CSV table of C-alpha atoms and ligand atoms in Angstrom, one decimal:
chain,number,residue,atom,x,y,z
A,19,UNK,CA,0.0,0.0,0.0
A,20,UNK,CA,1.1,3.7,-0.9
A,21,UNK,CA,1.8,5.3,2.4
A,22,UNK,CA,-0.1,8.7,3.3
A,23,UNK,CA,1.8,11.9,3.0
A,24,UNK,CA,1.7,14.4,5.2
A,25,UNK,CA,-0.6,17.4,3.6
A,26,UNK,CA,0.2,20.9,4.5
A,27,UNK,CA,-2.2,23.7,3.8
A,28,UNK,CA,-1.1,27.1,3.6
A,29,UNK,CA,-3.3,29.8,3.5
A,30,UNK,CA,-2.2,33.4,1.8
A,31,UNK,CA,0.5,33.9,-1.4
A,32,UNK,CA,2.4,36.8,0.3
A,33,UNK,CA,6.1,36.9,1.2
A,34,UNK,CA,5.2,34.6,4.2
A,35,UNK,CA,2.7,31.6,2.2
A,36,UNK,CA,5.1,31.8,-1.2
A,37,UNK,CA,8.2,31.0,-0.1
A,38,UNK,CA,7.0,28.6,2.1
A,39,UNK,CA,4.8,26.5,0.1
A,40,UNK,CA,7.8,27.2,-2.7
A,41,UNK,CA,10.3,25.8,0.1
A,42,UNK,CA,8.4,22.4,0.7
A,43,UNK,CA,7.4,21.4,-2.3
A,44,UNK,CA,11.3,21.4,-3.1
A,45,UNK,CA,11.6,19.5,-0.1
A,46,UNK,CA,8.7,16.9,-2.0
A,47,UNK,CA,5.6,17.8,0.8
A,48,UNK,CA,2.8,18.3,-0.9
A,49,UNK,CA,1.3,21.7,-0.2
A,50,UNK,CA,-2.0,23.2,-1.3
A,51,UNK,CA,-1.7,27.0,-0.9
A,52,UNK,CA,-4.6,29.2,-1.3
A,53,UNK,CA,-4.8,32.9,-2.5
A,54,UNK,CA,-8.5,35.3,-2.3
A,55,UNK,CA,-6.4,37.2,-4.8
A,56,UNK,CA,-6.6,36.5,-8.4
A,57,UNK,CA,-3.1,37.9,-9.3
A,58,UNK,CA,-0.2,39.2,-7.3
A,59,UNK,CA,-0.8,42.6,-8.8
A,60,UNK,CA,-2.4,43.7,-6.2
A,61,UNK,CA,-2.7,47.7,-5.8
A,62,UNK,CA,-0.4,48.1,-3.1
A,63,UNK,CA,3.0,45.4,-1.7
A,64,UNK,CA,5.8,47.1,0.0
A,65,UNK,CA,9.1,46.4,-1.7
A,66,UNK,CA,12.1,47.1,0.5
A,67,UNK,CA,14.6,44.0,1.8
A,68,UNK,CA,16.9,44.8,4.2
A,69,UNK,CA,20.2,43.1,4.5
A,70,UNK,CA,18.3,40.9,7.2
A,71,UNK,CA,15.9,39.8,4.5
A,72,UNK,CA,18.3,39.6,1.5
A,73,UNK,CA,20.3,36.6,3.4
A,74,UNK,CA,16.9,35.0,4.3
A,75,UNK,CA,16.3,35.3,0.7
A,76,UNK,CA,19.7,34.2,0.0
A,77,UNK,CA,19.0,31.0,2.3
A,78,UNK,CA,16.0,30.3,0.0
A,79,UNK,CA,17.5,29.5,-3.0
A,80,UNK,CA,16.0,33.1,-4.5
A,81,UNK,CA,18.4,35.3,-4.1
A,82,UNK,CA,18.9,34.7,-8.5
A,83,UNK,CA,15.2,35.7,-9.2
A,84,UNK,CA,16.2,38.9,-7.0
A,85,UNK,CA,18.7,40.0,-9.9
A,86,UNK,CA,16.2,38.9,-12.7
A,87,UNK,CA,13.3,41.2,-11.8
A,88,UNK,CA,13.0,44.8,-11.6
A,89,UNK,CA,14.9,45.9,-8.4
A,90,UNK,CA,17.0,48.7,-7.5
A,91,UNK,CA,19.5,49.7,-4.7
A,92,UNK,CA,18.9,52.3,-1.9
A,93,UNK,CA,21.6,55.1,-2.3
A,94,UNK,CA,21.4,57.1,0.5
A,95,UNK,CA,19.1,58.2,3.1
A,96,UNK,CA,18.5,62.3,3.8
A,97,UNK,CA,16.1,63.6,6.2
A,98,UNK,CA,14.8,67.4,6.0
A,99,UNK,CA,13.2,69.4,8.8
A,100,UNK,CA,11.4,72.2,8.1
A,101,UNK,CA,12.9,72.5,4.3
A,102,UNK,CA,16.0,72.5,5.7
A,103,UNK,CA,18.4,69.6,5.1
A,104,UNK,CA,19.1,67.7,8.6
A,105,UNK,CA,21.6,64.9,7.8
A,106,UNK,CA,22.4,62.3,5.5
A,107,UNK,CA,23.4,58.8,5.6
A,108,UNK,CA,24.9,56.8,2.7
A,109,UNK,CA,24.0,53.0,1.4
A,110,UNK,CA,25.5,50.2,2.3
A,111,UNK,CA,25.6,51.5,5.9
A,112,UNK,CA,27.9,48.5,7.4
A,113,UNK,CA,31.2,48.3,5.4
A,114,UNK,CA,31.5,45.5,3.0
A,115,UNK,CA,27.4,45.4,3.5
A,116,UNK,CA,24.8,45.0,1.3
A,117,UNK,CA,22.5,48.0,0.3
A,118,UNK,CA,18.7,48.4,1.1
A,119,UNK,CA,17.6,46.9,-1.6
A,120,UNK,CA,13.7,47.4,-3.5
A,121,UNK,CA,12.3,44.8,-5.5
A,122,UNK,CA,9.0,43.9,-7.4
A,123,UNK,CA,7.2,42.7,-5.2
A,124,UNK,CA,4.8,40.7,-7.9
A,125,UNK,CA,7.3,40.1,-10.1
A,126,UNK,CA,9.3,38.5,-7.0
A,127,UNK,CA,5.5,36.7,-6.0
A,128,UNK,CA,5.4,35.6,-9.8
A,129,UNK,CA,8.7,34.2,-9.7
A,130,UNK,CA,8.6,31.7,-6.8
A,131,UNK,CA,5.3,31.0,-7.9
A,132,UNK,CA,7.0,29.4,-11.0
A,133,UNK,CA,9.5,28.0,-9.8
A,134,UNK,CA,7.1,26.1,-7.0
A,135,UNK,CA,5.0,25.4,-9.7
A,136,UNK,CA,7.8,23.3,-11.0
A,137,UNK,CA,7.0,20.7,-8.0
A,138,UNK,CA,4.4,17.8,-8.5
A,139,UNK,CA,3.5,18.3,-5.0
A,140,UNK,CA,2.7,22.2,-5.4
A,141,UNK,CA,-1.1,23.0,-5.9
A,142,UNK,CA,-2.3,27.5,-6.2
A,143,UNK,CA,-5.6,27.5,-5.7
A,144,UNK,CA,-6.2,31.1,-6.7
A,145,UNK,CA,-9.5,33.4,-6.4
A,146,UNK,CA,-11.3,32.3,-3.1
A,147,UNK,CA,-10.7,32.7,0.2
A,148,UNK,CA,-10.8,30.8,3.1
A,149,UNK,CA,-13.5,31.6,5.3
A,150,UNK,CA,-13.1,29.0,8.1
A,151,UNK,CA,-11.3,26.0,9.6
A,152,UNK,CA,-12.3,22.8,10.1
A,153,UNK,CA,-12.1,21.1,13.4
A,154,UNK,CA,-12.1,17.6,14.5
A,155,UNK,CA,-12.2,17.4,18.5
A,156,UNK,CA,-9.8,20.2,19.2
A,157,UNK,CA,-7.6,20.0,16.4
A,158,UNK,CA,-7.6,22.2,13.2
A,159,UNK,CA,-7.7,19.3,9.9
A,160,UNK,CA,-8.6,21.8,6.9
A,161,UNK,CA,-10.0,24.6,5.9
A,162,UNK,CA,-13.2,25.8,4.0
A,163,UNK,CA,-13.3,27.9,1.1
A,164,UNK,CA,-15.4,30.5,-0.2
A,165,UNK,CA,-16.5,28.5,-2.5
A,166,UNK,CA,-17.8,26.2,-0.5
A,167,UNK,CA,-15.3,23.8,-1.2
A,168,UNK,CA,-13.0,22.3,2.1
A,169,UNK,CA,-9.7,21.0,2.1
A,170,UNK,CA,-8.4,18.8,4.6
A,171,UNK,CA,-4.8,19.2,5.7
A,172,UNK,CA,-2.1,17.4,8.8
A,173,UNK,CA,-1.2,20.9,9.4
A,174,UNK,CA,-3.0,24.4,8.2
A,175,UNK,CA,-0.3,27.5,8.1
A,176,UNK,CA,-2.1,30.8,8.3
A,177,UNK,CA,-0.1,33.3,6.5
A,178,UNK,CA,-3.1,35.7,5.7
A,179,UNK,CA,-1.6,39.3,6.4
A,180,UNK,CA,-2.3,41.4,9.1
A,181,UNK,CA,-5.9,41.1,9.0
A,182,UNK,CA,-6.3,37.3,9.0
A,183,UNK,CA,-9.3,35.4,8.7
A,184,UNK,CA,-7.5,32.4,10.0
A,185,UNK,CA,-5.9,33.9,13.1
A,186,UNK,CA,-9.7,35.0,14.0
A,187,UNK,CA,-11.8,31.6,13.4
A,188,UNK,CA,-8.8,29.9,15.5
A,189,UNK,CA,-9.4,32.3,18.5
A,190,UNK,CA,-5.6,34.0,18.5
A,191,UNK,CA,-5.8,37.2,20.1
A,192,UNK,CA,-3.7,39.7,19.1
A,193,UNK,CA,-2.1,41.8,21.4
A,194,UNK,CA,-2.5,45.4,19.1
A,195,UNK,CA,-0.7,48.6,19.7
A,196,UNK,CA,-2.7,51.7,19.0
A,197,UNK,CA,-1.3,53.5,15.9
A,198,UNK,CA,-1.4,56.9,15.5
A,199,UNK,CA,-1.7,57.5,11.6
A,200,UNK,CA,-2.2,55.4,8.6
A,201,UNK,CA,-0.2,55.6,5.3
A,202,UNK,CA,-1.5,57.2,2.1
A,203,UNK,CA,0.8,56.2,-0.4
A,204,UNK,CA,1.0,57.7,-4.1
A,205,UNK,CA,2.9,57.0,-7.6
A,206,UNK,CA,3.9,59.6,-10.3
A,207,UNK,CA,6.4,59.4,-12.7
A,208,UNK,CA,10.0,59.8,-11.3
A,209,UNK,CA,12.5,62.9,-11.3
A,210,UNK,CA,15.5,63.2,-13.5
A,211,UNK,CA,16.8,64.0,-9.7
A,212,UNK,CA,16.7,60.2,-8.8
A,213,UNK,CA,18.2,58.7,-12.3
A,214,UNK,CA,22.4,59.0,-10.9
A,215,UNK,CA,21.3,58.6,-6.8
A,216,UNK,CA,18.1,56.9,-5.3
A,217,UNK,CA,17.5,58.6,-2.0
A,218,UNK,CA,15.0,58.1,0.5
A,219,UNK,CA,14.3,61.2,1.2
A,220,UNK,CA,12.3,61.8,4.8
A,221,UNK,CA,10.5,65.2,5.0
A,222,UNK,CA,8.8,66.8,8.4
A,223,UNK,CA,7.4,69.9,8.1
A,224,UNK,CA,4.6,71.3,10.7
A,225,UNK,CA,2.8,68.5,11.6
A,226,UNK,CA,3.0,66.6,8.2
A,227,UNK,CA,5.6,64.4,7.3
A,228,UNK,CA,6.1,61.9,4.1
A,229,UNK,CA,9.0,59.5,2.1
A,230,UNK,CA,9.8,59.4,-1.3
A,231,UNK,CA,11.7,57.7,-3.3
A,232,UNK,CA,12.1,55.8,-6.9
A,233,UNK,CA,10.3,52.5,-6.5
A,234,UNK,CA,11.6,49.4,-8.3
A,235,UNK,CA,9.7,50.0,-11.3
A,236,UNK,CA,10.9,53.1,-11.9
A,237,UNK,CA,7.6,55.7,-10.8
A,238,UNK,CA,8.1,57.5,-7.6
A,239,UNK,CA,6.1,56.7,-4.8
A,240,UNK,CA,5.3,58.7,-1.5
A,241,UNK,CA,4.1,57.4,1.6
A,242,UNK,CA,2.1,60.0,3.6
A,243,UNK,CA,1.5,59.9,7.6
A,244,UNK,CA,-1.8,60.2,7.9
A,245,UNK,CA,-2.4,61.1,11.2
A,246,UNK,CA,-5.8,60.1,13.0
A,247,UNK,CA,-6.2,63.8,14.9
A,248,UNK,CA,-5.5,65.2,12.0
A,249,UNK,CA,-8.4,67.1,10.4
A,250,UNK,CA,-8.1,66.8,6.9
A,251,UNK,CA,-10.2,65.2,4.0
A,252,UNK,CA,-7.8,63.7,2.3
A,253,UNK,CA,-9.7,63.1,-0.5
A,254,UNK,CA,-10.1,66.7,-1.6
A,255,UNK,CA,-7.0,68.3,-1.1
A,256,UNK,CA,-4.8,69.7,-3.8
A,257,UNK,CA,-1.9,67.0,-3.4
A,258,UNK,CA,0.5,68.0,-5.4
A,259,UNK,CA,0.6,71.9,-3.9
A,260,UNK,CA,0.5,70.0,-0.4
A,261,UNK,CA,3.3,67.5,-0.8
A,262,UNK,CA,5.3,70.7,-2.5
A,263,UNK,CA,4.7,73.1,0.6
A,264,UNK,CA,6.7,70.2,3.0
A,265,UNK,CA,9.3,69.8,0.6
A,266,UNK,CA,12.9,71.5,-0.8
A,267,UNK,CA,12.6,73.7,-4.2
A,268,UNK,CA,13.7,71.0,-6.4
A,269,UNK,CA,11.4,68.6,-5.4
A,270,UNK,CA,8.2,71.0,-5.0
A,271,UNK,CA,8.8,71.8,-8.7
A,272,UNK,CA,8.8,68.6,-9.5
A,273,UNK,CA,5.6,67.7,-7.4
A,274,UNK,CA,3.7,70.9,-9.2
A,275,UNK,CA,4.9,69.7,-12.7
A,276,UNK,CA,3.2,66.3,-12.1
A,277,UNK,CA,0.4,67.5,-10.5
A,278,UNK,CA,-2.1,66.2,-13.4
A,279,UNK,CA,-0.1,62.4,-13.1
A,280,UNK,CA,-0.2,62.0,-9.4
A,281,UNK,CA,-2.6,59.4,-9.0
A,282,UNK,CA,-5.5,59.2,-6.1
A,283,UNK,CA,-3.9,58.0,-3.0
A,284,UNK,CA,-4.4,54.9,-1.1
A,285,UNK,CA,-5.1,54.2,2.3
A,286,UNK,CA,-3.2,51.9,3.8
A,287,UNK,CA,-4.0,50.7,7.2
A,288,UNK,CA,-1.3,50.4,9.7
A,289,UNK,CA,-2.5,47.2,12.4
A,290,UNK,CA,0.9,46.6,14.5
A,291,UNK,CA,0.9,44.0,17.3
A,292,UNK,CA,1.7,40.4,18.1
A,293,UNK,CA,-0.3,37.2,19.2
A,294,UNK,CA,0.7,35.8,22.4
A,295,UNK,CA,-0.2,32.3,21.3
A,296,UNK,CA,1.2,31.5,17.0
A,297,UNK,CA,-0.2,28.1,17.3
A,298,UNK,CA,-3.2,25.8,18.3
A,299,UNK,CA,-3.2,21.8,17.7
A,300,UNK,CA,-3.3,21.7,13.7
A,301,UNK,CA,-2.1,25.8,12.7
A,302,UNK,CA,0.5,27.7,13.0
A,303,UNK,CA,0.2,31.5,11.9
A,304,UNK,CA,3.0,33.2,10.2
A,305,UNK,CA,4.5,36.6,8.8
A,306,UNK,CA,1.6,39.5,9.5
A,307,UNK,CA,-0.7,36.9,10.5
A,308,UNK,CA,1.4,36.1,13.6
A,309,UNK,CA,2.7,39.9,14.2
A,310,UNK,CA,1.6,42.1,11.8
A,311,UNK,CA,4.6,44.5,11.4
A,312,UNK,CA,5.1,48.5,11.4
A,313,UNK,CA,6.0,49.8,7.6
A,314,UNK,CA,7.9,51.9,9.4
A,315,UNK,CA,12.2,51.1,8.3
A,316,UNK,CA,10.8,47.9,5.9
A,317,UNK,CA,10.4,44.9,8.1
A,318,UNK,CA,7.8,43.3,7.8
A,319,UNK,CA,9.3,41.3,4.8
A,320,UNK,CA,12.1,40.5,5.7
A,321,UNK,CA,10.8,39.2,8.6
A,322,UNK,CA,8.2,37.0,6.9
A,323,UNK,CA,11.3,35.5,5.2
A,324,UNK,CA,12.8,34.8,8.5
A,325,UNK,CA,9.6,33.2,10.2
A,326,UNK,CA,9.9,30.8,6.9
A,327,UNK,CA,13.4,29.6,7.0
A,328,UNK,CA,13.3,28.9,10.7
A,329,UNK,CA,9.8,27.5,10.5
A,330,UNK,CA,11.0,25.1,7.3
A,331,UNK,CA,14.2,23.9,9.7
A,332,UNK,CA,11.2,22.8,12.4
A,333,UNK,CA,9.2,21.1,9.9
A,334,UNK,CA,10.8,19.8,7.1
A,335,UNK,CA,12.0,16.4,8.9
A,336,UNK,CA,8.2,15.8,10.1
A,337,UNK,CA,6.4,16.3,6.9
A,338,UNK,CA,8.9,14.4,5.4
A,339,UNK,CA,7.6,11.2,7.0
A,340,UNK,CA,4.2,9.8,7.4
A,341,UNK,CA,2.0,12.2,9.4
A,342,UNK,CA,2.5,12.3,13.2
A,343,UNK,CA,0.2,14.8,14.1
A,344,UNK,CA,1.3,14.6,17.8
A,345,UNK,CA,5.2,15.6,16.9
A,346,UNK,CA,3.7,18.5,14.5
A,347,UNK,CA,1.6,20.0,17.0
A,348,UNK,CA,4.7,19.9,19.0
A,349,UNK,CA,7.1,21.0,17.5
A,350,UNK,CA,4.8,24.6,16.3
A,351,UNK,CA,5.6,26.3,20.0
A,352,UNK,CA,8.9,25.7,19.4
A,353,UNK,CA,9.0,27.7,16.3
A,354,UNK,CA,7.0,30.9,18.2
A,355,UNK,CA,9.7,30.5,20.5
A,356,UNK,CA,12.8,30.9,18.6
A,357,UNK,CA,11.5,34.0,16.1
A,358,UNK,CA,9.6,35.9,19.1
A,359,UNK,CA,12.5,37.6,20.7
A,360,UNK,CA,13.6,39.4,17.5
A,361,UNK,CA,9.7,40.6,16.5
A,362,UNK,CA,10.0,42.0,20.0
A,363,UNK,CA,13.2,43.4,19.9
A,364,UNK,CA,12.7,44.9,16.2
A,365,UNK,CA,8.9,46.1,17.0
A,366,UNK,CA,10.7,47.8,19.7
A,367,UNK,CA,13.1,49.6,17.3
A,368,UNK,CA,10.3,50.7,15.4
A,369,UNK,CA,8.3,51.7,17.8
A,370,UNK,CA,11.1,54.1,18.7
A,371,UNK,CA,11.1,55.5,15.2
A,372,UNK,CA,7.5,56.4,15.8
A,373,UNK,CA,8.1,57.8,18.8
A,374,UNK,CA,10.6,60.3,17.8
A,375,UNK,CA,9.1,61.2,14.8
A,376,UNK,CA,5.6,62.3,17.1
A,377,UNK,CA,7.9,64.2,19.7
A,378,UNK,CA,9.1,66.7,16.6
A,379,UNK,CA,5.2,66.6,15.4
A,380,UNK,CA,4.2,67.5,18.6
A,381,UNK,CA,6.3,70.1,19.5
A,382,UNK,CA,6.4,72.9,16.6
A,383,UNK,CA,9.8,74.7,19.4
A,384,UNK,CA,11.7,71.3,19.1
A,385,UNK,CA,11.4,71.4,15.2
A,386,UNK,CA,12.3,75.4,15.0
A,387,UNK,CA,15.1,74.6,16.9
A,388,UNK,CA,16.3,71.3,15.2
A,389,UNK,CA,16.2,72.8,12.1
A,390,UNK,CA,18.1,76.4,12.9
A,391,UNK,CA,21.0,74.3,14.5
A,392,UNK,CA,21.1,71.4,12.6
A,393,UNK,CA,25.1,72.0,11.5
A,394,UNK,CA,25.2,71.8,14.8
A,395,UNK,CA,23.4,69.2,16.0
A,396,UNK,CA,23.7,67.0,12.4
A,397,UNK,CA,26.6,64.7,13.5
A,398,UNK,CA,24.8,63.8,17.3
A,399,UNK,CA,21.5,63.1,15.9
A,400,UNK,CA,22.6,61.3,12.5
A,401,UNK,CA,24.4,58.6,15.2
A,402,UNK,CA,21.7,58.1,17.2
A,403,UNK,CA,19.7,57.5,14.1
A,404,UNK,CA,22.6,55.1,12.4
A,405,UNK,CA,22.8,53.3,15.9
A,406,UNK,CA,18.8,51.8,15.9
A,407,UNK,CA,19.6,51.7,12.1
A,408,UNK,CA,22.4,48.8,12.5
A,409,UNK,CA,20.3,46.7,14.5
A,410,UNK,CA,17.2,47.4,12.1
A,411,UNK,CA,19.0,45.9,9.3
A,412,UNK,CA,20.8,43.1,10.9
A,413,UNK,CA,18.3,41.5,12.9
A,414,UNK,CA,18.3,40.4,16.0
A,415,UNK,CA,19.1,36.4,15.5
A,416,UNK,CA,21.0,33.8,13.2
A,417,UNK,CA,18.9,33.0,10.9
A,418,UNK,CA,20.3,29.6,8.9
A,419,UNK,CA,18.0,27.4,6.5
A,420,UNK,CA,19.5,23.4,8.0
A,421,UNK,CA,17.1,21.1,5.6
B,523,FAD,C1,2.2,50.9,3.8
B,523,FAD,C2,3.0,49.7,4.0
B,523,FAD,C3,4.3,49.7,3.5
B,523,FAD,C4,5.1,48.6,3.7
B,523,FAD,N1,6.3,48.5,3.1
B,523,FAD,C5,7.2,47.5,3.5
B,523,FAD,C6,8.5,47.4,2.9
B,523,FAD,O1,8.8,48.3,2.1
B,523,FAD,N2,9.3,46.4,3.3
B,523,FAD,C7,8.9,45.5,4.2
B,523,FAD,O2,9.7,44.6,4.5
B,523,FAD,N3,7.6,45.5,4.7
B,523,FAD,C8,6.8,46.5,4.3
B,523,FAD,N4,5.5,46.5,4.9
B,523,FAD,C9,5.1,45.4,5.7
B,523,FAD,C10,4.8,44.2,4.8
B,523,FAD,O3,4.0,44.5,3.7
B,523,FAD,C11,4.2,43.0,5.5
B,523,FAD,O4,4.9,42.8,6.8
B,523,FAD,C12,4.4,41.7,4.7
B,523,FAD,O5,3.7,41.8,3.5
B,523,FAD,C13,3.9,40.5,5.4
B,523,FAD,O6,3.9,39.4,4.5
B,523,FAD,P1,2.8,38.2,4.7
B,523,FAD,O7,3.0,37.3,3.6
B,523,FAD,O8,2.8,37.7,6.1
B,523,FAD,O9,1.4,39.0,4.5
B,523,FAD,P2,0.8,39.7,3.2
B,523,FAD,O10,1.9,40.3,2.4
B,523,FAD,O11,-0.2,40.6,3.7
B,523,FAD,O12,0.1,38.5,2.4
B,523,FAD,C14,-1.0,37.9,2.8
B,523,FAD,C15,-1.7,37.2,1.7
B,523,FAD,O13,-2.9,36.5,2.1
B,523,FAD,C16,-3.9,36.7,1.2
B,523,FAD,N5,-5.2,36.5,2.0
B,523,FAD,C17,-5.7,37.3,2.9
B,523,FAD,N6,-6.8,36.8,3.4
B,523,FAD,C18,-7.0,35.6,2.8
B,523,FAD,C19,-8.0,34.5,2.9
B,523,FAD,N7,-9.0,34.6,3.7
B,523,FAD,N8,-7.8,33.5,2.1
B,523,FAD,C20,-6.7,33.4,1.2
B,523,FAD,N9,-5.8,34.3,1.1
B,523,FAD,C21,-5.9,35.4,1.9
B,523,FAD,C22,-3.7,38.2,0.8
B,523,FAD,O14,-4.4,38.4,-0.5
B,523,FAD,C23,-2.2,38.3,0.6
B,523,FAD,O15,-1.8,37.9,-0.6
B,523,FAD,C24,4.7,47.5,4.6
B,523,FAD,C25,3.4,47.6,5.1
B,523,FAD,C26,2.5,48.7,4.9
B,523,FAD,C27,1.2,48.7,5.5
């Protein structure tokens, strides 16, 4: 008789689900991994790796389809308070290190969808979502579409974003921080300005503060801190003379020349938090689904990509065998375990970031003065940033792919 191989299940084709599913069906699991979307064009996916997520990727086995889509290094990193230019910081920051690097992040998601789909044991279902799990006693064995179709599964991986459906029907709490603002984020067509240097340029002026920089493919794109006491209808403002009023002459002209290509902004919600429990018998959540991450300094990628490589090294031997549901369900706390520490330690980082950003918002003396003395003050207040920057980057753990 054949014997039974263990089935996994993964729910959501982001970062998190991809790679994953990608990553055991190499390994010859057979994975069924299911996507509400129809295509990875989605309207919005963040697209900065940091060096922390470009070895994950490495790890993977990707780090070729990195150099064959569009993707494009970080140069440098200016900030500007009050017009005025506050300090810079060039790319790669650690000597001998690799650059902040942007990528597609559907041409990345198309990429290791081929090459999964190169596996016999690889299934997309793409188009419906799951809506619930199924349960036998206490233990998660599939999942039921919107179709009204169910699929059974040894083990169920939710990696369904930050607002996941699974992490709900399974009764995870998550523990949520209150956020203060949401992004809006916008693309127009670039500035001759970013062709020879792509910086990432951070601009406070007032109360308002945005980024901008040349995406991978080539358009500019801004991301907007939209801030939940403030006031305005964001819909009906004039966005180009707004985004030109908080920025330096070169880049308000540029702003008021595009002003009939800058497309309707996007609101992004920003959820931030973590679930004290990742796992029940039968699931294990993942990436955003597990601790939906900050946009704030580009983590929440990389580390997806990290949750992956050390879940893979806790699972791989197990599904490789006959199912033992027993040793699966046991080995899943083990995997919360060993990525928690650094989600805490880098939500920590970014919650910093926040915090300093809302002590210059909320105190219009602090940015007068920042900005007259910035010569001044450039050289204390670039290491402090560098400092949480290192750590940002790097991660907090070794993260080493073993199967
Ligand atoms: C404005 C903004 C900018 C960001 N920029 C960056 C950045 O530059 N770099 C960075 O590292 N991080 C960034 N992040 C964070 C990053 O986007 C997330 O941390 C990362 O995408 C998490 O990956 P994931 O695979 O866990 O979840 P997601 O990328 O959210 O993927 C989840 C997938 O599950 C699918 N799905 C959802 N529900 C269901 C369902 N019921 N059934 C089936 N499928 C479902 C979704 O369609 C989606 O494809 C940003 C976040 C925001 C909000």
């Amino acid at each position: 008789m054949q014997q039974k191989m263990t089935q996994v299940v993964i729910i959501g084709a982001g970062p998190t689900g991809l790679t994953l599913a990608m990553l055991l069906a190499k390994r010859g699991i057979t994975v069924k991994l299911i996507e509400a979307s129809r295509s990875f064009r989605r309207i919005f996916r963040g697209e900065a790796l940091m060096p922390s997520g470009l070895e994950a990727i490495a790890h993977l086995g990707l780090a070729d389809i990195v150099e064959q889509i569009p993707h494009r290094s970080i140069d440098a990193w200016e900030f500007y308070i009050e017009n005025r230019p506050l300090f810079r910081v060039n790319e790669p920051m650690e000597p001998g290190g690799k650059p902040c690097t942007l990528i597609s992040q559907p041409a990345f998601l198309e990429a290791v969808g081929k090459k999964a789909n190169e596996c016999e044991s690889f299934e997309l279902f793409q188009g419906t979502g799951v809506q619930d799990l199924l349960w036998q006693n206490d233990r998660v064995f599939g999942v039921k579409l919107g179709d009204g179709s169910a699929i059974a599964a040894d083990i169920v991986i939710g990696a369904d974003g930050r607002n996941s459906i699974v992490r709900q029907k399974a009764n995870l709490s998550l523990e949520q921080e209150a956020q203060s603002f949401d992004i809006l984020w916008f693309k127009l067509p670039t500035s001759p300005q970013f062709a020879s240097e792509n910086v990432f340029y951070s601009l406070v002026r007032d109360r308002d503060g945005f980024g901008v920089f040349q995406g991978s493919e080539g358009n500019l794109q801004v991301g907007w801190s939209l801030h939940k006491d403030d006031p305005i209808e964001w819909q009906n403002i004039n966005w180009a003379e707004k985004l030109a009023s908080a920025s330096p002459d070169w880049l308000a002209a540029h702003f008021r020349q595009q002003a009939g290509s800058i497309e309707r902004p996007l609101l992004l919600s920003i959820v931030v938090g973590r679930c004290l429990h990742w796992q029940i018998p039968g699931l294990l959540l993942l990436g955003d689904a597990a601790h939906p991450m900050s946009p704030i300094r580009a983590q929440g990628i990389n580390m997806a990509l990290r949750d992956v490589v050390v879940a893979a090294n806790h699972l791989v031997p197990l599904l490789q065998q006959q199912p033992n549901l027993a040793a699966i369900d046991a080995v899943l706390p083990q995997i919360q375990a060993q990525r928690e520490p650094e989600i805490v330690q880098i939500q920590n980082l970014q919650r910093a970031e926040v915090a300093q950003a809302e002590l210059l918002r909320n105190n219009p003396l602090l940015r007068y003065g920042v900005s007259r003395l910035a010569p001044l003050l450039r050289n204390k207040i670039r290491q402090s940033w560098l400092k949480r920057q290192l750590q940002l980057r790097q991660g907090f753990a070794q993260v080493d792919l073993k199967v």
